[in-house]
Every structure is written in structure tokens, then in C-alpha cells.
JSON list of C-alpha atoms in Angstrom, two decimals:
[
{"chain": "A", "resi": 164, "resn": "MET", "atom": "CA", "xyz": [-13.67, 152.62, 222.52]},
{"chain": "A", "resi": 165, "resn": "THR", "atom": "CA", "xyz": [-15.64, 155.74, 221.63]},
{"chain": "A", "resi": 166, "resn": "SER", "atom": "CA", "xyz": [-14.71, 157.72, 218.59]},
{"chain": "A", "resi": 167, "resn": "LEU", "atom": "CA", "xyz": [-13.90, 161.39, 218.95]},
{"chain": "A", "resi": 168, "resn": "GLU", "atom": "CA", "xyz": [-15.96, 164.08, 217.27]},
{"chain": "A", "resi": 169, "resn": "ASN", "atom": "CA", "xyz": [-14.39, 165.55, 214.14]},
{"chain": "A", "resi": 170, "resn": "VAL", "atom": "CA", "xyz": [-13.94, 169.31, 214.29]},
{"chain": "A", "resi": 171, "resn": "THR", "atom": "CA", "xyz": [-12.51, 172.04, 212.11]},
{"chain": "A", "resi": 172, "resn": "LEU", "atom": "CA", "xyz": [-10.72, 174.97, 213.74]},
{"chain": "A", "resi": 173, "resn": "LEU", "atom": "CA", "xyz": [-11.77, 178.43, 212.53]},
{"chain": "A", "resi": 174, "resn": "SER", "atom": "CA", "xyz": [-9.95, 181.71, 212.96]},
{"chain": "A", "resi": 175, "resn": "CYS", "atom": "CA", "xyz": [-11.54, 184.98, 211.87]},
{"chain": "A", "resi": 176, "resn": "GLY", "atom": "CA", "xyz": [-9.55, 188.19, 211.80]},
{"chain": "A", "resi": 177, "resn": "SER", "atom": "CA", "xyz": [-7.84, 190.83, 209.72]},
{"chain": "A", "resi": 178, "resn": "PHE", "atom": "CA", "xyz": [-4.65, 188.84, 209.04]},
{"chain": "A", "resi": 179, "resn": "ASN", "atom": "CA", "xyz": [-3.09, 192.17, 208.22]},
{"chain": "A", "resi": 180, "resn": "PRO", "atom": "CA", "xyz": [-0.62, 190.58, 207.66]},
{"chain": "A", "resi": 181, "resn": "ILE", "atom": "CA", "xyz": [-0.82, 186.89, 208.49]},
{"chain": "A", "resi": 182, "resn": "THR", "atom": "CA", "xyz": [2.06, 185.85, 210.75]},
{"chain": "A", "resi": 183, "resn": "ILE", "atom": "CA", "xyz": [3.77, 182.63, 211.73]},
{"chain": "A", "resi": 184, "resn": "MET", "atom": "CA", "xyz": [2.00, 182.89, 215.10]},
{"chain": "A", "resi": 185, "resn": "HIS", "atom": "CA", "xyz": [-1.40, 182.77, 213.40]},
{"chain": "A", "resi": 186, "resn": "LEU", "atom": "CA", "xyz": [-0.39, 179.42, 211.95]},
{"chain": "A", "resi": 187, "resn": "ARG", "atom": "CA", "xyz": [1.26, 178.28, 215.18]},
{"chain": "A", "resi": 188, "resn": "MET", "atom": "CA", "xyz": [-2.01, 178.98, 217.03]},
{"chain": "A", "resi": 189, "resn": "PHE", "atom": "CA", "xyz": [-3.71, 176.33, 214.88]},
{"chain": "A", "resi": 190, "resn": "GLU", "atom": "CA", "xyz": [-0.95, 173.81, 215.58]},
{"chain": "A", "resi": 191, "resn": "LEU", "atom": "CA", "xyz": [-1.01, 174.44, 219.34]},
{"chain": "A", "resi": 192, "resn": "ALA", "atom": "CA", "xyz": [-4.80, 174.09, 219.47]},
{"chain": "A", "resi": 193, "resn": "ARG", "atom": "CA", "xyz": [-4.74, 170.88, 217.41]},
{"chain": "A", "resi": 194, "resn": "ASP", "atom": "CA", "xyz": [-1.95, 169.37, 219.50]},
{"chain": "A", "resi": 195, "resn": "TYR", "atom": "CA", "xyz": [-3.75, 170.17, 222.77]},
{"chain": "A", "resi": 196, "resn": "LEU", "atom": "CA", "xyz": [-7.12, 168.83, 221.60]},
{"chain": "A", "resi": 197, "resn": "HIS", "atom": "CA", "xyz": [-5.50, 165.62, 220.36]},
{"chain": "A", "resi": 198, "resn": "ALA", "atom": "CA", "xyz": [-3.33, 165.15, 223.48]},
{"chain": "A", "resi": 199, "resn": "GLU", "atom": "CA", "xyz": [-6.34, 165.53, 225.78]},
{"chain": "A", "resi": 200, "resn": "ASN", "atom": "CA", "xyz": [-8.53, 163.27, 223.59]},
{"chain": "A", "resi": 201, "resn": "ILE", "atom": "CA", "xyz": [-11.12, 166.03, 223.36]},
{"chain": "A", "resi": 202, "resn": "CYS", "atom": "CA", "xyz": [-11.78, 165.79, 219.62]},
{"chain": "A", "resi": 203, "resn": "GLU", "atom": "CA", "xyz": [-10.21, 164.94, 216.29]},
{"chain": "A", "resi": 204, "resn": "VAL", "atom": "CA", "xyz": [-9.12, 168.07, 214.42]},
{"chain": "A", "resi": 205, "resn": "VAL", "atom": "CA", "xyz": [-9.67, 167.38, 210.73]},
{"chain": "A", "resi": 206, "resn": "GLY", "atom": "CA", "xyz": [-8.94, 170.84, 209.35]},
{"chain": "A", "resi": 207, "resn": "GLY", "atom": "CA", "xyz": [-8.36, 174.51, 209.92]},
{"chain": "A", "resi": 208, "resn": "ILE", "atom": "CA", "xyz": [-9.92, 177.53, 208.23]},
{"chain": "A", "resi": 209, "resn": "ILE", "atom": "CA", "xyz": [-8.64, 181.10, 208.06]},
{"chain": "A", "resi": 210, "resn": "SER", "atom": "CA", "xyz": [-11.38, 183.62, 207.35]},
{"chain": "A", "resi": 211, "resn": "PRO", "atom": "CA", "xyz": [-10.12, 187.17, 206.69]},
{"chain": "A", "resi": 212, "resn": "VAL", "atom": "CA", "xyz": [-12.40, 190.07, 207.53]},
{"chain": "A", "resi": 213, "resn": "HIS", "atom": "CA", "xyz": [-14.18, 192.15, 204.88]},
{"chain": "A", "resi": 214, "resn": "ASP", "atom": "CA", "xyz": [-12.57, 195.38, 203.67]},
{"chain": "A", "resi": 215, "resn": "GLY", "atom": "CA", "xyz": [-15.47, 197.30, 205.24]},
{"chain": "A", "resi": 216, "resn": "TYR", "atom": "CA", "xyz": [-14.33, 196.42, 208.76]},
{"chain": "A", "resi": 217, "resn": "GLU", "atom": "CA", "xyz": [-12.82, 199.93, 209.00]},
{"chain": "A", "resi": 218, "resn": "LYS", "atom": "CA", "xyz": [-9.59, 198.92, 210.70]},
{"chain": "A", "resi": 219, "resn": "GLU", "atom": "CA", "xyz": [-6.89, 201.56, 210.24]},
{"chain": "A", "resi": 220, "resn": "ASP", "atom": "CA", "xyz": [-4.35, 200.56, 207.58]},
{"chain": "A", "resi": 221, "resn": "LEU", "atom": "CA", "xyz": [-6.32, 197.43, 206.63]},
{"chain": "A", "resi": 222, "resn": "GLN", "atom": "CA", "xyz": [-4.88, 196.14, 203.36]},
{"chain": "A", "resi": 223, "resn": "PRO", "atom": "CA", "xyz": [-7.33, 195.16, 200.58]},
{"chain": "A", "resi": 224, "resn": "SER", "atom": "CA", "xyz": [-8.75, 191.67, 201.05]},
{"chain": "A", "resi": 225, "resn": "ASP", "atom": "CA", "xyz": [-7.38, 190.40, 197.74]},
{"chain": "A", "resi": 226, "resn": "HIS", "atom": "CA", "xyz": [-3.88, 191.29, 198.94]},
{"chain": "A", "resi": 227, "resn": "ARG", "atom": "CA", "xyz": [-4.43, 189.71, 202.37]},
{"chain": "A", "resi": 228, "resn": "CYS", "atom": "CA", "xyz": [-5.86, 186.55, 200.76]},
{"chain": "A", "resi": 229, "resn": "ARG", "atom": "CA", "xyz": [-2.82, 186.27, 198.53]},
{"chain": "A", "resi": 230, "resn": "MET", "atom": "CA", "xyz": [-0.53, 186.59, 201.56]},
{"chain": "A", "resi": 231, "resn": "ILE", "atom": "CA", "xyz": [-2.55, 183.88, 203.32]},
{"chain": "A", "resi": 232, "resn": "ASP", "atom": "CA", "xyz": [-2.35, 181.60, 200.28]},
{"chain": "A", "resi": 233, "resn": "LEU", "atom": "CA", "xyz": [1.43, 182.01, 200.25]},
{"chain": "A", "resi": 234, "resn": "ALA", "atom": "CA", "xyz": [1.67, 181.34, 203.99]},
{"chain": "A", "resi": 235, "resn": "LEU", "atom": "CA", "xyz": [-0.39, 178.14, 203.61]},
{"chain": "A", "resi": 236, "resn": "VAL", "atom": "CA", "xyz": [1.59, 176.63, 200.73]},
{"chain": "A", "resi": 237, "resn": "SER", "atom": "CA", "xyz": [3.15, 174.03, 203.02]},
{"chain": "A", "resi": 238, "resn": "SER", "atom": "CA", "xyz": [0.02, 173.25, 205.06]},
{"chain": "A", "resi": 239, "resn": "ASP", "atom": "CA", "xyz": [-2.02, 170.20, 204.19]},
{"chain": "A", "resi": 240, "resn": "TRP", "atom": "CA", "xyz": [-4.78, 170.91, 206.70]},
{"chain": "A", "resi": 241, "resn": "ILE", "atom": "CA", "xyz": [-5.23, 174.69, 207.09]},
{"chain": "A", "resi": 242, "resn": "LYS", "atom": "CA", "xyz": [-7.11, 176.41, 204.25]},
{"chain": "A", "resi": 243, "resn": "LEU", "atom": "CA", "xyz": [-8.20, 179.93, 203.30]},
{"chain": "A", "resi": 244, "resn": "ASP", "atom": "CA", "xyz": [-11.91, 180.64, 203.06]},
{"chain": "A", "resi": 245, "resn": "SER", "atom": "CA", "xyz": [-12.53, 184.01, 201.42]},
{"chain": "A", "resi": 246, "resn": "TRP", "atom": "CA", "xyz": [-16.33, 183.91, 201.83]},
{"chain": "A", "resi": 247, "resn": "GLU", "atom": "CA", "xyz": [-16.32, 186.54, 204.60]},
{"chain": "A", "resi": 248, "resn": "CYS", "atom": "CA", "xyz": [-14.24, 189.09, 202.70]},
{"chain": "A", "resi": 249, "resn": "ASN", "atom": "CA", "xyz": [-16.18, 188.48, 199.47]},
{"chain": "A", "resi": 250, "resn": "GLN", "atom": "CA", "xyz": [-19.55, 189.50, 200.90]},
{"chain": "A", "resi": 251, "resn": "GLU", "atom": "CA", "xyz": [-21.13, 192.84, 200.00]},
{"chain": "A", "resi": 252, "resn": "ASN", "atom": "CA", "xyz": [-20.25, 194.27, 203.40]},
{"chain": "A", "resi": 253, "resn": "TRP", "atom": "CA", "xyz": [-18.66, 193.44, 206.75]},
{"chain": "A", "resi": 254, "resn": "GLN", "atom": "CA", "xyz": [-20.06, 190.36, 208.50]},
{"chain": "A", "resi": 255, "resn": "ARG", "atom": "CA", "xyz": [-20.33, 189.68, 212.21]},
{"chain": "A", "resi": 256, "resn": "THR", "atom": "CA", "xyz": [-18.31, 186.66, 213.30]},
{"chain": "A", "resi": 257, "resn": "VAL", "atom": "CA", "xyz": [-21.51, 184.88, 214.29]},
{"chain": "A", "resi": 258, "resn": "ASN", "atom": "CA", "xyz": [-22.56, 184.92, 210.60]},
{"chain": "A", "resi": 259, "resn": "VAL", "atom": "CA", "xyz": [-19.31, 183.19, 209.64]},
{"chain": "A", "resi": 260, "resn": "LEU", "atom": "CA", "xyz": [-19.84, 180.63, 212.42]},
{"chain": "A", "resi": 261, "resn": "ASP", "atom": "CA", "xyz": [-23.45, 180.02, 211.32]},
{"chain": "A", "resi": 262, "resn": "ARG", "atom": "CA", "xyz": [-22.29, 179.40, 207.77]},
{"chain": "A", "resi": 263, "resn": "LYS", "atom": "CA", "xyz": [-19.50, 177.08, 208.87]},
{"chain": "A", "resi": 264, "resn": "SER", "atom": "CA", "xyz": [-21.80, 175.02, 211.08]},
{"chain": "A", "resi": 265, "resn": "VAL", "atom": "CA", "xyz": [-23.77, 173.93, 208.00]},
{"chain": "A", "resi": 266, "resn": "VAL", "atom": "CA", "xyz": [-20.90, 173.50, 205.54]}
]
């Protein structure tokens, strides 16, 4: 029997605000990947965008991170990573992916 590769799901976005469907997306993806024996999902990461993204009505990142923390209270596998929103300026998603591939 071959072992499945361990993966962590990553979602980047404004999360302005985070919704139940953001969290459900992680669950649906994990369930599908497990059911199809594609990989073993070992975690999930939510990465909110930097305040400099210039989206209309974007709430400050500290407020969005607090909302995410509250939404994740009952999750034992999805975590907030505030690295992206704590940078000096807006980051392209590829920079977040590059960082995650070496963490």
C-alpha cells in the first residue's frame, strides 16, 4: 500500500468578512481529496490580503484577522496565517505560495 502525500490547503483572499462558506470550502475540498485517495489533507491555512490591496470597503487587516480567529475557534485543522497582511505592502499570491512551499 502506498502512502498518500500530505498536503495543506491554502486560501488567500480578502475575507471581508469571512463567511461560513469560506470554511465549508475547506471541508468540501478535504472530503473530496480524501474520498478520491488523492492526498492526505493535514491542515488548512487562511491568508488574508494586505490592507494595500485597494479593494473598496476593505476592513483593516487587524479587524479581519480577529474575525477569522473567532470563526476558527472550533476548528482543529484550519489556522490563520497573518504573514501576508503583515508585510510592508500588498503581496502577489505567488509570493504567499512560494513562502508556504518552504514552510
